[in-house]
Short mmCIF file of C-alpha atoms in Angstrom, two decimals:
data_model
loop_
_atom_site.label_atom_id
_atom_site.label_comp_id
_atom_site.label_asym_id
_atom_site.label_seq_id
_atom_site.Cartn_x
_atom_site.Cartn_y
_atom_site.Cartn_z
CA UNK A 1 -37.99 77.26 26.03
CA UNK A 2 -35.63 74.22 27.39
CA UNK A 3 -32.81 75.32 30.14
CA UNK A 4 -29.57 74.03 28.29
CA UNK A 5 -27.10 71.58 29.83
CA UNK A 6 -24.46 73.06 31.80
CA UNK A 7 -20.87 73.02 29.60
CA UNK A 8 -18.83 75.39 31.57
CA UNK A 9 -18.07 77.31 34.78
CA UNK A 10 -17.98 76.40 38.32
CA UNK A 11 -20.10 74.12 40.79
CA UNK A 12 -19.65 74.71 45.08
CA UNK A 13 -18.68 71.04 45.75
CA UNK A 14 -17.88 72.34 49.59
CA UNK A 15 -17.49 75.30 51.28
CA UNK A 16 -14.90 77.35 49.74
CA UNK A 17 -14.79 74.98 47.17
CA UNK A 18 -15.60 74.54 44.11
CA UNK A 19 -14.88 72.44 40.53
CA UNK A 20 -15.15 73.21 36.47
CA UNK A 21 -18.30 71.72 35.56
CA UNK A 22 -16.38 69.31 33.46
CA UNK A 23 -14.17 67.82 36.27
CA UNK A 24 -16.93 68.11 38.44
CA UNK A 25 -18.87 65.30 35.97
CA UNK A 26 -15.78 63.14 35.43
CA UNK A 27 -15.80 62.21 38.98
CA UNK A 28 -20.35 62.08 38.90
CA UNK A 29 -19.82 59.67 35.71
CA UNK A 30 -17.07 57.28 38.26
CA UNK A 31 -19.94 56.98 41.21
CA UNK A 32 -22.35 54.06 41.16
CA UNK A 33 -26.40 55.81 39.72
CA UNK A 34 -27.01 55.37 43.38
CA UNK A 35 -24.79 57.73 44.85
CA UNK A 36 -26.05 60.51 41.48
CA UNK A 37 -29.25 59.34 42.57
CA UNK A 38 -28.66 61.17 46.00
CA UNK A 39 -26.24 63.72 45.01
CA UNK A 40 -29.69 65.32 42.97
CA UNK A 41 -31.39 66.62 46.20
CA UNK A 42 -28.49 68.29 46.84
CA UNK A 43 -29.36 71.51 45.40
CA UNK A 44 -30.86 72.60 42.50
CA UNK A 45 -27.61 73.14 40.47
CA UNK A 46 -26.53 69.89 41.09
CA UNK A 47 -29.44 67.89 39.64
CA UNK A 48 -29.45 69.98 36.65
CA UNK A 49 -25.74 69.43 36.01
CA UNK A 50 -26.53 64.93 36.58
CA UNK A 51 -29.76 65.63 34.74
CA UNK A 52 -28.24 66.70 31.60
CA UNK A 53 -24.47 65.43 31.60
CA UNK A 54 -24.85 61.26 32.93
CA UNK A 55 -26.73 58.79 32.00
CA UNK A 56 -30.65 58.30 33.02
CA UNK A 57 -30.83 56.32 36.16
CA UNK A 58 -33.11 53.95 35.01
CA UNK A 59 -35.87 52.89 37.56
CA UNK A 60 -35.74 50.25 39.43
CA UNK A 61 -36.83 46.15 38.39
CA UNK A 62 -37.99 43.24 40.53
CA UNK A 63 -35.17 40.78 41.56
CA UNK A 64 -36.86 37.33 42.90
CA UNK A 65 -34.86 35.32 45.10
CA UNK A 66 -35.45 31.50 45.26
CA UNK A 67 -34.07 29.26 47.65
CA UNK A 68 -34.80 26.32 48.78
CA UNK A 69 -32.83 22.56 50.30
CA UNK A 70 -31.80 21.51 46.59
CA UNK A 71 -30.68 25.16 45.51
CA UNK A 72 -30.79 28.93 45.28
CA UNK A 73 -31.41 31.49 42.32
CA UNK A 74 -31.41 34.60 41.17
CA UNK A 75 -34.22 36.48 38.70
CA UNK A 76 -34.62 40.09 37.25
CA UNK A 77 -38.35 41.21 35.60
CA UNK A 78 -37.28 43.24 32.84
CA UNK A 79 -41.60 43.26 32.12
CA UNK A 80 -44.21 42.88 34.94
CA UNK A 81 -46.39 43.47 31.81
CA UNK A 82 -45.20 40.83 29.46
CA UNK A 83 -43.81 38.60 32.18
CA UNK A 84 -40.58 38.95 31.08
CA UNK A 85 -37.96 37.36 33.69
CA UNK A 86 -34.38 36.02 33.15
CA UNK A 87 -32.59 33.67 35.59
CA UNK A 88 -29.50 35.51 36.07
CA UNK A 89 -27.65 33.70 38.73
CA UNK A 90 -28.07 29.89 40.42
CA UNK A 91 -26.40 26.91 42.65
CA UNK A 92 -26.81 23.44 43.90
CA UNK A 93 -26.75 22.59 47.28
CA UNK A 94 -24.25 20.40 46.32
CA UNK A 95 -22.03 23.40 44.57
CA UNK A 96 -22.46 25.52 47.29
CA UNK A 97 -21.83 22.90 49.67
CA UNK A 98 -24.45 23.96 52.22
CA UNK A 99 -28.07 23.12 52.93
CA UNK A 100 -29.72 26.12 52.70
CA UNK A 101 -29.01 30.15 51.61
CA UNK A 102 -30.53 32.91 52.27
CA UNK A 103 -31.41 36.40 51.10
CA UNK A 104 -30.88 39.41 53.67
CA UNK A 105 -32.08 42.51 51.31
CA UNK A 106 -30.30 44.34 48.46
CA UNK A 107 -28.74 47.04 47.53
CA UNK A 108 -27.69 49.63 45.01
CA UNK A 109 -27.79 46.07 42.58
CA UNK A 110 -25.71 44.01 45.67
CA UNK A 111 -27.33 41.15 46.87
CA UNK A 112 -26.53 39.98 50.39
CA UNK A 113 -26.77 36.07 51.43
CA UNK A 114 -26.66 34.31 54.49
CA UNK A 115 -25.52 30.36 55.02
CA UNK A 116 -28.22 29.43 57.02
CA UNK A 117 -26.79 25.89 57.94
CA UNK A 118 -26.26 27.10 61.19
CA UNK A 119 -26.27 29.90 63.57
CA UNK A 120 -23.95 32.29 62.72
CA UNK A 121 -24.05 31.28 59.21
CA UNK A 122 -21.23 33.14 57.04
CA UNK A 123 -22.56 36.51 55.15
CA UNK A 124 -22.05 37.21 51.40
CA UNK A 125 -22.37 39.80 49.01
CA UNK A 126 -23.18 38.82 45.68
CA UNK A 127 -23.63 41.55 42.69
CA UNK A 128 -25.96 39.25 40.21
CA UNK A 129 -24.69 41.02 36.83
CA UNK A 130 -21.38 40.39 37.30
CA UNK A 131 -21.91 37.00 38.92
CA UNK A 132 -19.06 37.96 41.04
CA UNK A 133 -19.24 36.93 45.13
CA UNK A 134 -16.89 38.87 47.90
CA UNK A 135 -17.23 37.36 51.64
CA UNK A 136 -17.26 39.46 54.71
CA UNK A 137 -15.59 38.26 57.68
CA UNK A 138 -17.69 35.83 60.14
CA UNK A 139 -19.52 36.67 63.15
CA UNK A 140 -17.13 37.28 66.75
CA UNK A 141 -17.28 34.04 68.29
CA UNK A 142 -19.62 35.21 71.12
CA UNK A 143 -22.35 35.41 68.88
CA UNK A 144 -22.27 32.52 66.86
CA UNK A 145 -23.76 30.13 68.67
CA UNK A 146 -27.76 31.78 68.75
CA UNK A 147 -28.22 34.36 66.97
CA UNK A 148 -27.23 34.99 63.38
CA UNK A 149 -29.78 33.79 61.22
CA UNK A 150 -30.67 35.49 57.64
CA UNK A 151 -34.26 37.29 59.51
CA UNK A 152 -31.12 38.51 62.49
CA UNK A 153 -29.26 40.85 59.87
CA UNK A 154 -30.25 44.17 57.05
CA UNK A 155 -27.75 44.92 54.73
CA UNK A 156 -27.88 48.89 54.23
CA UNK A 157 -26.32 52.75 52.11
CA UNK A 158 -25.08 55.30 53.61
CA UNK A 159 -25.40 58.11 51.03
CA UNK A 160 -23.81 61.10 52.38
CA UNK A 161 -20.39 58.78 52.62
CA UNK A 162 -20.70 55.83 49.89
CA UNK A 163 -20.29 53.51 52.96
CA UNK A 164 -22.03 49.56 52.96
CA UNK A 165 -23.00 48.84 56.25
CA UNK A 166 -24.18 45.69 57.75
CA UNK A 167 -25.98 45.35 60.56
CA UNK A 168 -26.90 42.08 63.31
CA UNK A 169 -29.11 42.32 65.89
CA UNK A 170 -28.49 39.36 68.57
CA UNK A 171 -31.41 38.62 69.13
CA UNK A 172 -32.19 34.36 69.46
CA UNK A 173 -33.68 31.95 67.64
CA UNK A 174 -36.76 32.36 69.75
CA UNK A 175 -37.39 35.65 67.99
CA UNK A 176 -37.17 36.84 71.09
CA UNK A 177 -34.94 38.49 73.61
CA UNK A 178 -33.41 42.21 74.51
CA UNK A 179 -29.96 43.18 73.53
CA UNK A 180 -28.37 46.42 74.56
CA UNK A 181 -25.54 46.42 72.13
CA UNK A 182 -25.41 45.73 68.04
CA UNK A 183 -22.75 44.48 65.73
CA UNK A 184 -21.52 46.54 62.64
CA UNK A 185 -19.60 46.03 60.15
CA UNK A 186 -18.52 48.46 56.88
CA UNK A 187 -17.82 47.24 54.18
CA UNK A 188 -13.82 47.42 53.70
CA UNK A 189 -12.93 46.77 56.95
CA UNK A 190 -11.09 43.83 58.69
CA UNK A 191 -14.24 43.15 61.42
CA UNK A 192 -17.40 43.28 62.98
CA UNK A 193 -17.77 45.69 65.73
CA UNK A 194 -19.68 46.25 68.99
CA UNK A 195 -22.07 49.30 68.94
CA UNK A 196 -24.38 49.92 72.40
CA UNK A 197 -27.14 50.39 71.63
CA UNK A 198 -30.31 52.08 73.51
CA UNK A 199 -34.11 51.12 72.49
CA UNK A 200 -36.83 50.80 73.85
CA UNK A 201 -39.35 47.43 74.48
CA UNK A 202 -38.04 44.71 76.15
CA UNK A 203 -37.80 42.47 73.01
CA UNK A 204 -37.11 42.20 69.53
CA UNK A 205 -39.78 41.44 66.97
CA UNK A 206 -37.81 39.41 64.02
CA UNK A 207 -40.71 37.94 62.55
CA UNK A 208 -41.42 41.35 61.11
CA UNK A 209 -38.20 42.34 59.82
CA UNK A 210 -35.31 44.26 59.33
CA UNK A 211 -34.94 46.44 56.55
CA UNK A 212 -32.91 49.57 55.90
CA UNK A 213 -33.82 52.58 54.14
CA UNK A 214 -32.54 55.84 53.01
CA UNK A 215 -29.69 55.28 55.05
CA UNK A 216 -30.89 54.01 58.15
CA UNK A 217 -32.25 50.62 59.65
CA UNK A 218 -35.35 49.71 61.32
CA UNK A 219 -36.76 46.88 63.68
CA UNK A 220 -39.65 46.22 66.13
CA UNK A 221 -39.27 46.22 69.65
CA UNK A 222 -42.49 44.78 71.69
CA UNK A 223 -43.15 46.33 75.51
CA UNK A 224 -46.74 47.96 76.90
CA UNK A 225 -46.67 49.69 72.84
CA UNK A 226 -45.02 47.79 70.19
CA UNK A 227 -42.34 50.53 68.80
CA UNK A 228 -40.58 50.63 65.48
CA UNK A 229 -36.45 52.22 66.30
CA UNK A 230 -34.73 54.23 63.59
CA UNK A 231 -30.90 53.30 63.50
CA UNK A 232 -29.01 55.62 61.86
CA UNK A 233 -26.46 54.00 59.87
CA UNK A 234 -23.87 56.94 59.25
CA UNK A 235 -24.20 57.91 62.70
CA UNK A 236 -24.24 54.41 64.33
CA UNK A 237 -27.01 55.75 66.84
CA UNK A 238 -30.78 55.51 67.61
CA UNK A 239 -32.23 58.75 66.00
CA UNK A 240 -35.75 57.67 66.64
CA UNK A 241 -38.22 55.58 67.69
CA UNK A 242 -42.63 55.67 66.69
CA UNK A 243 -45.54 53.59 68.08
CA UNK A 244 -46.81 51.61 65.59
CA UNK A 245 -50.14 52.43 63.87
CA UNK A 246 -52.70 51.66 66.12
CA UNK A 247 -54.85 48.47 66.30
CA UNK A 248 -51.23 47.02 64.10
CA UNK A 249 -49.54 45.18 66.67
CA UNK A 250 -51.64 43.07 68.53
CA UNK A 251 -52.34 39.12 68.63
CA UNK A 252 -54.96 39.67 65.49
CA UNK A 253 -52.48 40.60 62.69
CA UNK A 254 -49.07 40.10 61.22
CA UNK A 255 -46.13 43.00 60.90
CA UNK A 256 -43.33 43.12 58.04
CA UNK A 257 -41.48 45.82 57.59
CA UNK A 258 -40.95 46.76 53.60
CA UNK A 259 -39.23 49.58 51.47
CA UNK A 260 -41.97 51.75 50.23
CA UNK A 261 -40.83 53.84 47.38
CA UNK A 262 -37.84 54.60 49.64
CA UNK A 263 -39.46 55.28 52.62
CA UNK A 264 -40.54 52.71 55.59
CA UNK A 265 -43.75 51.01 55.00
CA UNK A 266 -45.65 48.70 57.54
CA UNK A 267 -47.70 45.38 55.51
CA UNK A 268 -50.43 44.79 57.81
CA UNK A 269 -52.15 41.37 57.24
CA UNK A 270 -55.40 39.99 60.52
CA UNK A 271 -55.33 36.88 60.59
CA UNK A 272 -57.86 34.04 59.16
CA UNK A 273 -58.35 37.57 56.08
CA UNK A 274 -56.79 38.14 52.60
CA UNK A 275 -56.80 41.48 53.03
CA UNK A 276 -53.21 43.82 54.25
CA UNK A 277 -52.91 46.98 54.75
CA UNK A 278 -49.42 49.38 53.99
CA UNK A 279 -48.52 51.89 55.97
CA UNK A 280 -45.86 54.39 55.09
CA UNK A 281 -43.66 56.07 57.81
CA UNK A 282 -42.84 60.22 57.24
CA UNK A 283 -44.58 59.74 54.04
CA UNK A 284 -46.81 63.57 55.71
CA UNK A 285 -43.64 64.70 56.18
CA UNK A 286 -43.26 64.13 59.98
CA UNK A 287 -42.74 60.67 61.99
CA UNK A 288 -46.10 59.51 61.53
CA UNK A 289 -47.66 56.68 59.70
CA UNK A 290 -50.37 57.12 57.09
CA UNK A 291 -52.51 54.29 55.71
CA UNK A 292 -51.56 54.22 52.22
CA UNK A 293 -52.47 50.31 50.53
CA UNK A 294 -55.81 48.18 51.61
CA UNK A 295 -55.43 45.09 49.43
CA UNK A 296 -57.26 41.92 49.45
CA UNK A 297 -56.49 38.40 47.70
CA UNK A 298 -59.85 36.33 46.86
CA UNK A 299 -59.93 33.47 45.77
CA UNK A 300 -57.08 32.83 43.42
CA UNK A 301 -54.49 31.00 46.18
CA UNK A 302 -51.80 33.84 46.19
CA UNK A 303 -50.20 35.41 49.44
CA UNK A 304 -48.10 38.79 48.42
CA UNK A 305 -44.52 38.78 47.90
CA UNK A 306 -42.44 40.32 50.20
CA UNK A 307 -40.72 42.52 51.67
CA UNK A 308 -41.38 43.87 47.82
CA UNK A 309 -44.89 43.51 47.56
CA UNK A 310 -45.81 47.48 45.97
CA UNK A 311 -43.52 48.24 42.64
CA UNK A 312 -43.70 51.56 40.92
CA UNK A 313 -47.24 52.33 41.79
CA UNK A 314 -48.65 50.65 39.35
CA UNK A 315 -48.08 46.68 39.93
CA UNK A 316 -48.90 44.36 42.79
CA UNK A 317 -47.43 41.02 43.07
CA UNK A 318 -47.95 37.82 44.60
CA UNK A 319 -46.88 34.53 45.17
CA UNK A 320 -48.94 31.29 44.11
CA UNK A 321 -47.98 27.84 45.40
CA UNK A 322 -48.96 24.73 43.29
CA UNK A 323 -48.94 21.58 45.86
CA UNK A 324 -45.86 20.93 47.14
CA UNK A 325 -44.32 21.43 44.04
CA UNK A 326 -43.41 24.45 42.56
CA UNK A 327 -43.84 27.67 43.81
CA UNK A 328 -44.63 30.94 41.14
CA UNK A 329 -43.99 35.06 41.11
CA UNK A 330 -47.02 36.60 40.24
CA UNK A 331 -47.77 40.86 38.41
CA UNK A 332 -50.96 42.36 38.63
CA UNK A 333 -51.71 45.93 36.84
CA UNK A 334 -54.00 47.84 39.09
CA UNK A 335 -56.34 49.47 37.53
CA UNK A 336 -55.53 52.80 38.42
CA UNK A 337 -52.52 52.55 38.17
CA UNK A 338 -49.84 55.30 37.17
CA UNK A 339 -52.52 58.05 38.82
CA UNK A 340 -50.45 59.49 42.09
CA UNK A 341 -52.30 59.76 45.29
CA UNK A 342 -53.48 62.34 46.82
CA UNK A 343 -51.37 62.77 50.24
CA UNK A 344 -54.56 60.90 52.19
CA UNK A 345 -56.06 58.68 49.64
CA UNK A 346 -55.68 55.23 50.48
CA UNK A 347 -55.40 52.90 47.65
CA UNK A 348 -57.97 49.82 47.52
CA UNK A 349 -56.29 47.24 44.90
CA UNK A 350 -58.92 43.43 44.80
CA UNK A 351 -56.51 40.70 43.24
CA UNK A 352 -59.36 38.19 42.13
CA UNK A 353 -57.23 36.42 38.66
CA UNK A 354 -53.94 34.68 38.61
CA UNK A 355 -52.47 37.89 37.03
CA UNK A 356 -49.03 37.66 34.82
CA UNK A 357 -46.41 34.86 35.62
CA UNK A 358 -43.38 36.61 35.76
CA UNK A 359 -41.05 33.89 37.25
CA UNK A 360 -41.48 30.27 37.97
CA UNK A 361 -39.63 27.74 40.09
CA UNK A 362 -39.37 24.06 39.97
CA UNK A 363 -39.77 22.71 43.27
CA UNK A 364 -40.66 23.70 47.34
CA UNK A 365 -39.27 26.94 49.12
CA UNK A 366 -38.84 30.45 50.23
CA UNK A 367 -39.46 32.64 48.04
CA UNK A 368 -38.27 36.44 47.95
CA UNK A 369 -38.57 39.41 46.31
CA UNK A 370 -37.00 43.43 46.54
CA UNK A 371 -35.96 46.30 44.17
CA UNK A 372 -33.40 45.56 41.70
CA UNK A 373 -30.94 48.39 40.22
CA UNK A 374 -28.23 46.55 38.05
CA UNK A 375 -24.56 47.88 38.72
CA UNK A 376 -21.70 46.66 37.62
CA UNK A 377 -20.09 47.17 40.65
CA UNK A 378 -17.32 45.31 40.98
CA UNK A 379 -16.48 44.14 44.38
CA UNK A 380 -12.89 43.41 44.47
CA UNK A 381 -12.13 46.90 45.48
CA UNK A 382 -13.49 46.26 49.25
CA UNK A 383 -11.64 43.08 49.62
CA UNK A 384 -8.96 43.38 52.37
#
C-alpha cells in the first residue's frame, strides 16, 4: 500500500524546534531544487515530505559551452537520443569587447565565466535560463599579474548553508608552483579573502583541473607521490588528501579531474592511445579510488568530451573536429544503458561509430560540457 502524502503534523527542523508540515512545505517551495535535493538526505520524514509535496526535481541535462576568438555560446541538450539541442545564450567578441571568455564550471543551473584576455580577468555568473548576469568583484591587485586564468578557479555550493563560493588557486601560468594561501569569495560578499592552506606536494597541477563536488573543491599536487587535495568549502580548510591511483600520475598519461554522479572522478588517458579509464573517489564508502569505466575510441576521429563525458549511466559524450572549421558534440548510447554497475564492476565502452550529433559550432575553438539543471534562481539577490 502506498504511503499517503504528509498533510499535517509537525516536522523537526532543529533540536527543540518543530514546524507544522504545511509551513515546512512553504519553506521548501522557496528553495532552489538543488537545496531540496540535499534536504532529502536529512531523514526519512523530510524525504517523504519533499517527494510528496514539492515539484519533482528533474534529472540533469547536458550543457555545452563553446568559445572562440569570435564568439561564445551555450547549448542545452534536451534529448541525447534524438540529438535535440538548443542555443540558450550567445555573445560575439564585438559585443563583449574581449577576445576570449572561458567557462569555469556550473553549479545549480548557474554558469561561471572568466575573461581570459589577460591573467586575473573578470569573473561573472550567468543564468542561461534567464539570460541574467552578475559580475564578481575582481581579485586583489597582487594576484592579477601572473595568475587568474579560468583553470585556476572553481565554483561550488555549500549544501549546509546554501552559499555559493568561488576559489582561486594562485598558481602561475605555466601550471606549476605551490602556494600557501588561496583566495575565496562567497557570493554576496564585497571582496575576496585570503585563506591559509597547508597541502601536500610542492606544486599545483592546474592542467588536471580544479573541481567542486558535494561541498568540497579538489585539485592535484605534485610531490614524491601525486595526490589529490580535498578542500572543505564550508569550513575553508583542507579536509584530507589522497594519493592518485597507482600508475596514473606519471609521464605516460594525462589526468583530468571530473564530476561523476556527485562524486569526484579522475579520467586517465594514456599518451598515444585512444583508451581512457575513469576512477571514482569514495565510491566504496571509503576515501579510495575505484575504477568504473574503460572507454576506447577507435576510427572515428573523436575524443571524449570534458569535464562531463559520462551522462546518467546511459551516454558517453565525444567531440569531433572537422578540419579547422567546425566542432561537433556527439552522444553515444551505451549497449548496457540503464543497468546499474556492481560494486566492483568496470564498464567497458568501445566507440566505433559517429553517434548522434547534438550540437554543432561553425568555427574552431574550445568546447566544454557540464551537467546542468535549469533554474530561475535570480542573481540579483547577491548584488552588494
